[in-house]
Tab-separated table of C-alpha atoms in Angstrom:
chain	number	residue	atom	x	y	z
A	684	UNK	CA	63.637	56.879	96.469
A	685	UNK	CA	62.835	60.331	95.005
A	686	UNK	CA	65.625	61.709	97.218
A	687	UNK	CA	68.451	59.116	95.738
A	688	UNK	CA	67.319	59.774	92.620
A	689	UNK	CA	67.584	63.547	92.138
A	690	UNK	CA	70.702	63.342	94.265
A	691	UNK	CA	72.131	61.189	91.794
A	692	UNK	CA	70.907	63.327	88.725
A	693	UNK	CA	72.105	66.252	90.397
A	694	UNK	CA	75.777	65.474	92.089
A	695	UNK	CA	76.155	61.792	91.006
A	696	UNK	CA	78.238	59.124	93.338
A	697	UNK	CA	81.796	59.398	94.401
A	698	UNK	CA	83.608	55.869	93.470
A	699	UNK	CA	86.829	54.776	95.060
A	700	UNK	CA	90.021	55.962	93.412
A	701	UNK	CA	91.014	54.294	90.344
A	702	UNK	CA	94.869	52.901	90.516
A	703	UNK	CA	96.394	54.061	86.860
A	704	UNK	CA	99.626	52.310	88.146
A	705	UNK	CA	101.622	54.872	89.322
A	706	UNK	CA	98.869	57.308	90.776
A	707	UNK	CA	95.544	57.188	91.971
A	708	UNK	CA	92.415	59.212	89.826
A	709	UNK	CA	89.380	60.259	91.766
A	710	UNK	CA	86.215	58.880	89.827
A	711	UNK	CA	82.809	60.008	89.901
A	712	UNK	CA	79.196	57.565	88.545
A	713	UNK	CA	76.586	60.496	86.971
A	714	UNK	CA	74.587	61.130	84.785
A	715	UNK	CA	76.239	62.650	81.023
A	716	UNK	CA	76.084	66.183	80.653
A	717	UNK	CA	73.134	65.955	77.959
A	718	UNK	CA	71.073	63.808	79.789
A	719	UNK	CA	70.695	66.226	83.148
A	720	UNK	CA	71.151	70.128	81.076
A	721	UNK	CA	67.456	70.955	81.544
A	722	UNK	CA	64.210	70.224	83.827
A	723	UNK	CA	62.631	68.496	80.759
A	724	UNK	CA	65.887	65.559	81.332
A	725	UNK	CA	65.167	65.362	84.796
A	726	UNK	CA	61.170	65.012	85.092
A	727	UNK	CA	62.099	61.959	82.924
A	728	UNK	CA	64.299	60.020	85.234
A	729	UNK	CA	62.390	56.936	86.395
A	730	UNK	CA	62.150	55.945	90.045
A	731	UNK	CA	61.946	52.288	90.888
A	732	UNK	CA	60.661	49.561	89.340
A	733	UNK	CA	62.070	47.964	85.676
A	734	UNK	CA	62.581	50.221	82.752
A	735	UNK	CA	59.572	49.755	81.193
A	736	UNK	CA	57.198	49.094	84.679
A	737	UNK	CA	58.572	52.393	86.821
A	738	UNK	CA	57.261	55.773	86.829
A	739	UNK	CA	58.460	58.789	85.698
A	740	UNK	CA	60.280	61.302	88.481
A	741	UNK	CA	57.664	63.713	86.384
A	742	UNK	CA	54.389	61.841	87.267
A	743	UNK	CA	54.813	62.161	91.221
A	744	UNK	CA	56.861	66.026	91.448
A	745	UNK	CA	56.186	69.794	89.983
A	746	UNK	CA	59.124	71.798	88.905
A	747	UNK	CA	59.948	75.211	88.558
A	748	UNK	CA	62.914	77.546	89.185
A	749	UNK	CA	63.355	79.602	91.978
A	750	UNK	CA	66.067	82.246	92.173
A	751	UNK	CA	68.125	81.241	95.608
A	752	UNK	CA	71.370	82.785	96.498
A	753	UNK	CA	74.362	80.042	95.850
A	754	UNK	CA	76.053	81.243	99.355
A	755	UNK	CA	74.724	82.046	102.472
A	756	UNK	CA	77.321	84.281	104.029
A	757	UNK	CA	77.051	84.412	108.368
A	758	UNK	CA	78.990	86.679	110.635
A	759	UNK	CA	78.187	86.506	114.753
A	760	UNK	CA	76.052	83.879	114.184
A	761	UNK	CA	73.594	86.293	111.978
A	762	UNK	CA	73.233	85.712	108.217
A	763	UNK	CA	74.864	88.495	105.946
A	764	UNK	CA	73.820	90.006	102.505
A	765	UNK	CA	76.375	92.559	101.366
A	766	UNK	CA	76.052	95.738	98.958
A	767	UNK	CA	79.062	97.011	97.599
A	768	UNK	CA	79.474	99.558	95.329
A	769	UNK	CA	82.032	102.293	93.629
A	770	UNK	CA	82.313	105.595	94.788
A	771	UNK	CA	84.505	107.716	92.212
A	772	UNK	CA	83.926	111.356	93.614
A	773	UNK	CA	85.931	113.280	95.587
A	774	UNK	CA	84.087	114.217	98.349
A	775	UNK	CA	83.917	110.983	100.166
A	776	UNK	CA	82.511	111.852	103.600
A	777	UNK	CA	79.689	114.011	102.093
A	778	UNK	CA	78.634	111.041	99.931
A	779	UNK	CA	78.912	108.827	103.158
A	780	UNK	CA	76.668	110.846	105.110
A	781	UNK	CA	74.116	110.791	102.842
A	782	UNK	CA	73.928	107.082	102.356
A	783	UNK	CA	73.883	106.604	106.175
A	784	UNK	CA	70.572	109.323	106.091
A	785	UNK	CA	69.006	107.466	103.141
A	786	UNK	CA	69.330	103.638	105.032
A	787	UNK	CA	68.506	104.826	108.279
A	788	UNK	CA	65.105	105.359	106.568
A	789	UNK	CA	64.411	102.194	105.659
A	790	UNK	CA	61.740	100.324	107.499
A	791	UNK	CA	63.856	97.425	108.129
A	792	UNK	CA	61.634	94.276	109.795
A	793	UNK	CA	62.421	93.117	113.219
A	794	UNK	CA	65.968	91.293	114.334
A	795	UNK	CA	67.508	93.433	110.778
A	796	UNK	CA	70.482	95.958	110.981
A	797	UNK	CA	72.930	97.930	108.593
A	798	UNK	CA	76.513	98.600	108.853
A	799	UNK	CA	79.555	99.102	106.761
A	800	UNK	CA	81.967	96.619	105.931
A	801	UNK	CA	84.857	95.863	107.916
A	802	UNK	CA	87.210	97.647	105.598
A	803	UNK	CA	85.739	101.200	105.910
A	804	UNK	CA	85.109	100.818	109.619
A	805	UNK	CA	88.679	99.757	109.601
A	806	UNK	CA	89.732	102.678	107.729
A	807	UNK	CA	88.170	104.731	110.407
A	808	UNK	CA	89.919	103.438	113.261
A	809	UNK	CA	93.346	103.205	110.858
A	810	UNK	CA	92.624	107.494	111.161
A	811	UNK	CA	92.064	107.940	114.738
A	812	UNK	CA	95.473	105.370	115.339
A	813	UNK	CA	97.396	107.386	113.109
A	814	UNK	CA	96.638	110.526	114.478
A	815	UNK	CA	97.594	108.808	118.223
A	816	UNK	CA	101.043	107.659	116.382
A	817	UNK	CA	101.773	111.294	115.313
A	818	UNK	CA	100.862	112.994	118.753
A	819	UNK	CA	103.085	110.101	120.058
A	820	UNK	CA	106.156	110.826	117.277
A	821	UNK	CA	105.860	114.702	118.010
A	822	UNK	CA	106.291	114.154	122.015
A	823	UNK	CA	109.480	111.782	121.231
A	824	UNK	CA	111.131	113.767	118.859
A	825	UNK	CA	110.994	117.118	121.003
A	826	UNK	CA	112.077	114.924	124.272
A	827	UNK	CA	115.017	113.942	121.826
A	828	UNK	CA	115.753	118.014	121.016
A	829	UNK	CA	115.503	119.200	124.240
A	830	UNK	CA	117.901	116.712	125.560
A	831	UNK	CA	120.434	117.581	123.250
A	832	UNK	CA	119.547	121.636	123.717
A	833	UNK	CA	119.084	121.136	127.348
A	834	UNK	CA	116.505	124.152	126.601
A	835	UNK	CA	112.580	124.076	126.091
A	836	UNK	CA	112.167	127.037	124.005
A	837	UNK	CA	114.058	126.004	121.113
A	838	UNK	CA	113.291	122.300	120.404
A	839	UNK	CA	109.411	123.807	120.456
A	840	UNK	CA	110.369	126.546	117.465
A	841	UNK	CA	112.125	123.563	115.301
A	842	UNK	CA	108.713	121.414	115.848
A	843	UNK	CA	107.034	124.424	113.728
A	844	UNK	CA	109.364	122.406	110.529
A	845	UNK	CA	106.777	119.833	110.601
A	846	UNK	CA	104.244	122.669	109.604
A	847	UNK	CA	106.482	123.730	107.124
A	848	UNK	CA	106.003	120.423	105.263
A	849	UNK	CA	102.541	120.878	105.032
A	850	UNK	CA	102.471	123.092	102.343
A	851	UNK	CA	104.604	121.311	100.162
A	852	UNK	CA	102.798	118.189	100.674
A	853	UNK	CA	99.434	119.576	99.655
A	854	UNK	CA	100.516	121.143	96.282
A	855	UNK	CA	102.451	117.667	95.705
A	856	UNK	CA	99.144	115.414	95.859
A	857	UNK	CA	97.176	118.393	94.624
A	858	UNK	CA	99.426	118.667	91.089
A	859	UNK	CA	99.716	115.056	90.296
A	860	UNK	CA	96.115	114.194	91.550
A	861	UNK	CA	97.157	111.364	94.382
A	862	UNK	CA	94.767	110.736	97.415
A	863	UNK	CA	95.615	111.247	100.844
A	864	UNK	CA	95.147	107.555	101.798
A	865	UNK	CA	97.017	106.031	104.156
A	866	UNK	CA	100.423	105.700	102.381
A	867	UNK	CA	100.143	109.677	102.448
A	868	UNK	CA	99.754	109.904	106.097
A	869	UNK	CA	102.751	107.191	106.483
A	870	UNK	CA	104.759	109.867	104.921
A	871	UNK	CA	103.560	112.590	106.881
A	872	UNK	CA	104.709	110.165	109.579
A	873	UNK	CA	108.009	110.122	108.282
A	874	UNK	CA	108.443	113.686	107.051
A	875	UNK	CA	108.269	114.285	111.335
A	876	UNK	CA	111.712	112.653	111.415
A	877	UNK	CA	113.404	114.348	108.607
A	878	UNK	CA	112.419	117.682	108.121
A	879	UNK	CA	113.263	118.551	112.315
A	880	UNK	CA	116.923	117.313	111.450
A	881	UNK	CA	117.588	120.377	108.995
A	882	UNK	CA	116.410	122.708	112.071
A	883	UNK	CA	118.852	120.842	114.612
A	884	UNK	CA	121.420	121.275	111.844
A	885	UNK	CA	120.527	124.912	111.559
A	886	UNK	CA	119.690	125.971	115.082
A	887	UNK	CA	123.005	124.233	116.618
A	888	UNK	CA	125.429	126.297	114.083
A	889	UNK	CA	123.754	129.512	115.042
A	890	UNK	CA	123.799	128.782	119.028
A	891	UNK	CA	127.649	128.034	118.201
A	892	UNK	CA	128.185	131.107	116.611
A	893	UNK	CA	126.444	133.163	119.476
A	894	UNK	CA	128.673	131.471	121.852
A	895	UNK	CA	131.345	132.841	120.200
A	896	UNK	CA	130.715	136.395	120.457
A	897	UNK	CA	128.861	136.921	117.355
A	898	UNK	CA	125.391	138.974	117.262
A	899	UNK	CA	121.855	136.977	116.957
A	900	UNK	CA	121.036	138.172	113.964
A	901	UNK	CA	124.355	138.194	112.242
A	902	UNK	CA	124.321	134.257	113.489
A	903	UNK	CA	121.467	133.736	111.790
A	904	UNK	CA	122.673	135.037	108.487
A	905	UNK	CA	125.894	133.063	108.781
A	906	UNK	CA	124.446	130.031	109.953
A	907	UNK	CA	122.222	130.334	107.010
A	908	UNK	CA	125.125	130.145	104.622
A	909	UNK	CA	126.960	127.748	105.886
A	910	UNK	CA	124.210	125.459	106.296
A	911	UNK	CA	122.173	126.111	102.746
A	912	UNK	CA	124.476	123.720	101.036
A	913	UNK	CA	123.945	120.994	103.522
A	914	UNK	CA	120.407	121.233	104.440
A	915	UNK	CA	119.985	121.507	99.956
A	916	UNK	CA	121.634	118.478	99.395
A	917	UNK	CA	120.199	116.281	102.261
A	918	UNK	CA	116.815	117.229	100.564
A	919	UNK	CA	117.710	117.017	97.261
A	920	UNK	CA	119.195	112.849	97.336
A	921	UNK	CA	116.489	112.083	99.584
A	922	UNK	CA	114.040	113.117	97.476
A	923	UNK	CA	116.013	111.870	94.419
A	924	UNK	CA	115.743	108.839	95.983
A	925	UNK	CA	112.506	108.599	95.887
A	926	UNK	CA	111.643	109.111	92.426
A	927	UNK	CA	111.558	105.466	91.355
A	928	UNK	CA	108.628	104.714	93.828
A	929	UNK	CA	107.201	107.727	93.092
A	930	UNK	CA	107.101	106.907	89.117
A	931	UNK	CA	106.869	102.967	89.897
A	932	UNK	CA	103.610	100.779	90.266
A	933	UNK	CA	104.594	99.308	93.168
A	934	UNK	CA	102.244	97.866	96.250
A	935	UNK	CA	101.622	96.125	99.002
A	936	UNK	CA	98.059	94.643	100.466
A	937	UNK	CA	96.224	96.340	97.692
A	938	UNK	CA	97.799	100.094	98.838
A	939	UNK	CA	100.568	101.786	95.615
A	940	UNK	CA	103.611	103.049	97.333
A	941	UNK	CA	103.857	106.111	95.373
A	942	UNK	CA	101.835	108.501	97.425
A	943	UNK	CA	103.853	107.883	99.931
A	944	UNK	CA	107.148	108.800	98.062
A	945	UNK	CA	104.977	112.063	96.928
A	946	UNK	CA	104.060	112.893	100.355
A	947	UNK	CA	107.552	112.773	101.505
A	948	UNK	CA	109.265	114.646	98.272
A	949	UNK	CA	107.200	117.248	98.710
A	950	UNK	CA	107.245	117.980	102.589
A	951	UNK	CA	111.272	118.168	101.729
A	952	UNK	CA	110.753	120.635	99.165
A	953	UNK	CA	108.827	123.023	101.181
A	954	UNK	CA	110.539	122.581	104.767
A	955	UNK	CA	113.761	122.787	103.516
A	956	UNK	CA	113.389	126.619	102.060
A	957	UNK	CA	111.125	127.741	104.580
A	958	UNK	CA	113.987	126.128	107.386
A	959	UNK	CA	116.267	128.264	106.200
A	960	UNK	CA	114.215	131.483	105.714
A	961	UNK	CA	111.498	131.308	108.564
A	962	UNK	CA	113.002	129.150	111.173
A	963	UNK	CA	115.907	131.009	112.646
A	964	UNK	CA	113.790	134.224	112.921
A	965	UNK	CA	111.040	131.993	114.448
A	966	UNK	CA	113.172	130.390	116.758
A	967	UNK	CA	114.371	134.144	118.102
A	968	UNK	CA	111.002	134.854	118.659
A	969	UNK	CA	110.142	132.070	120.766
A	970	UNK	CA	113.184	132.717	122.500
A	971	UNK	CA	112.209	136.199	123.745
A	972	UNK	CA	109.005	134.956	124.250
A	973	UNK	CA	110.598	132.277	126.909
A	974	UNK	CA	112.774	134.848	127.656
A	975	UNK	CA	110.303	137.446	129.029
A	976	UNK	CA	107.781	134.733	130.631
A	977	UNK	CA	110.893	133.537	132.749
A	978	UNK	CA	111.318	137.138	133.856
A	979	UNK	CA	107.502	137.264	134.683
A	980	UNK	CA	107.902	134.344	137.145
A	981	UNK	CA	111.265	135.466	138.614
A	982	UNK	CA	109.508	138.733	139.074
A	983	UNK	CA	106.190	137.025	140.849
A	984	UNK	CA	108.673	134.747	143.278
A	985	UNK	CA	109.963	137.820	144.921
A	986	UNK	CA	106.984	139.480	145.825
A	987	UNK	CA	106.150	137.359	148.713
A	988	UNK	CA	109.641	137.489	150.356
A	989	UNK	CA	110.216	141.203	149.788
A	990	UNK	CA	106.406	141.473	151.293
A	991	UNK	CA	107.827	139.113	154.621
A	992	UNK	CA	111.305	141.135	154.613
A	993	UNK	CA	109.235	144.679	154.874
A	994	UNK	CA	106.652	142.961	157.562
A	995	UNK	CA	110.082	141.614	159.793
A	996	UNK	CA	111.633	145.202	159.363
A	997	UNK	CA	108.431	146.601	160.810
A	998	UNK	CA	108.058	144.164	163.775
A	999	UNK	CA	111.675	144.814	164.560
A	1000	UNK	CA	110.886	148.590	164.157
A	1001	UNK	CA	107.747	148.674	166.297
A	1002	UNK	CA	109.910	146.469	169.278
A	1003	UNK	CA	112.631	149.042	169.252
A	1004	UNK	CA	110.057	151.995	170.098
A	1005	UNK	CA	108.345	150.015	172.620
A	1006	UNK	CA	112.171	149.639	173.939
């Protein structure tokens, strides 16, 4: 009886639908609001009996309010309590260690554990994938260059553009105070693709002009002008662009576009001068660097025949005098 009755105080009774004609309302038997707003309304409720013969739901029960949580949260079968909280530094993985060094102090009882939340742990494998998908985008993109170079030497000096970016990139966030989240290293992602192309651009003129007579350094210099305008305005519309979702609110699953945009306006900016001022000389370099290492293993391959030529001449030497 006790159990009816403070269910009924409590949640009331659902009723069958009502049928208003042309739809159906859902209908509920409690209690009014002021009759069930305090512990005072509910110790009155009577429990069996008439109205003026039944006892009081006070006479037979003790009250008093206990503090429960209004969810019970499991995850692997194990009940959950989470702490969340706002970190608004700047040194994030400082501020990390040191809450992992003040919980692991804690004298938690027996079948307890700690961990983060899914999304940090997530953000930590999100890093080690991304850095997998670069490695992975760097390998493709110099297989694609040395295809079309048919050389090794030079596709590895245009990879050094991707470097160039880096600098450009860093003053971008750094001026207009944007973290390097994942959007940032998306663009990083996507500067690998872009910046290499002014490098095939400018490395392909100048191995034209050397094939047609002209001096290595005087192709640089004249591949450098007669690429500038090209490899300026390639940069200059793409980053163009990119100025309404750098300067827009745009997002997607809780992530704002615009360091993205950021990322990838300034890797331009940088890569594109230091393509034309750095590259070409850089690209020389590793060239006589490839250059003299091939010589150093043409030079090694001949030492054992000349060594089995001069041991045959001897043999045939030593037969003759015995002759």
């Amino acid at each position: 009886d006790v159990t009816e009755v403070v269910g009924f105080a409590l949640g009331g009774v659902r009723l069958p639908r009502f049928n208003a004609g042309d739809r159906e309302v859902d209908t509920w038997l409690a209690l009014r609001l002021e009759d069930r707003s305090n512990i005072a309304d509910l110790s009155a409720i009577r429990i069996g009996g008439e109205e003026d013969r039944g006892i009081l739901l006070g006479d037979v029960a003790n009250f008093k309010v206990v503090e429960r949580a209004q969810a019970i949260d499991r995850e692997n079968r194990k009940v959950r309590v989470a702490v969340r909280g706002t970190f608004e530094g700047e040194d994030w993985d400082a501020a990390r260690a040191e809450i992992e060094g003040l919980v692991e102090t804690l004298a938690l009882p027996a079948g307890y554990s700690w961990s983060w939340n899914d999304r940090i742990i997530e953000q930590d494998t999100q890093g080690q994938q991304m850095g997998i998908n670069m490695l992975l985008a760097i390998l493709l993109v110099y297989l694609v260059m040395a295809s079309l170079f048919e050389s090794l030497a030079q596709p590895f000096a245009i990879l050094f553009s991707i470097p160039f970016a880096l600098p450009g990139v860093a003053w971008m966030l750094g001026l207009t105070g944007t973290p390097f989240n994942l959007m940032s290293q998306i663009g990083i992602l996507i500067l690998m693709g872009i910046v290499v192309n002014n490098g095939i651009v400018l490395l392909d003129h100048m191995n034209q002009l050397r094939q047609n007579g002209l001096d290595k350094h005087a192709a640089v210099i004249q591949a450098g002008r007669d690429r500038m305008r090209a490899i300026l305005m390639t940069a200059s519309t793409t980053i163009i662009g990119l100025l309404p979702l750098a300067l827009g609110g745009s997002k997607a699953g809780g992530l704002f576009y615009y360091p993205l945009a950021l990322t990838v306006m300034g890797g331009l900016i940088s890569s594109a001068f230091l393509t034309l001022l750095v590259l070409p000389y850089l690209a020389l370099r590793v060239e006589a660097i490839s250059s003299w290492m091939r010589n150093v293993w043409l030079r090694s391959g001949r030492k054992p025949k000349t060594l089995a030529k001069a041991v045959a001449a001897t043999a045939v030497v030593s037969e003759t005098s015995s002759n």
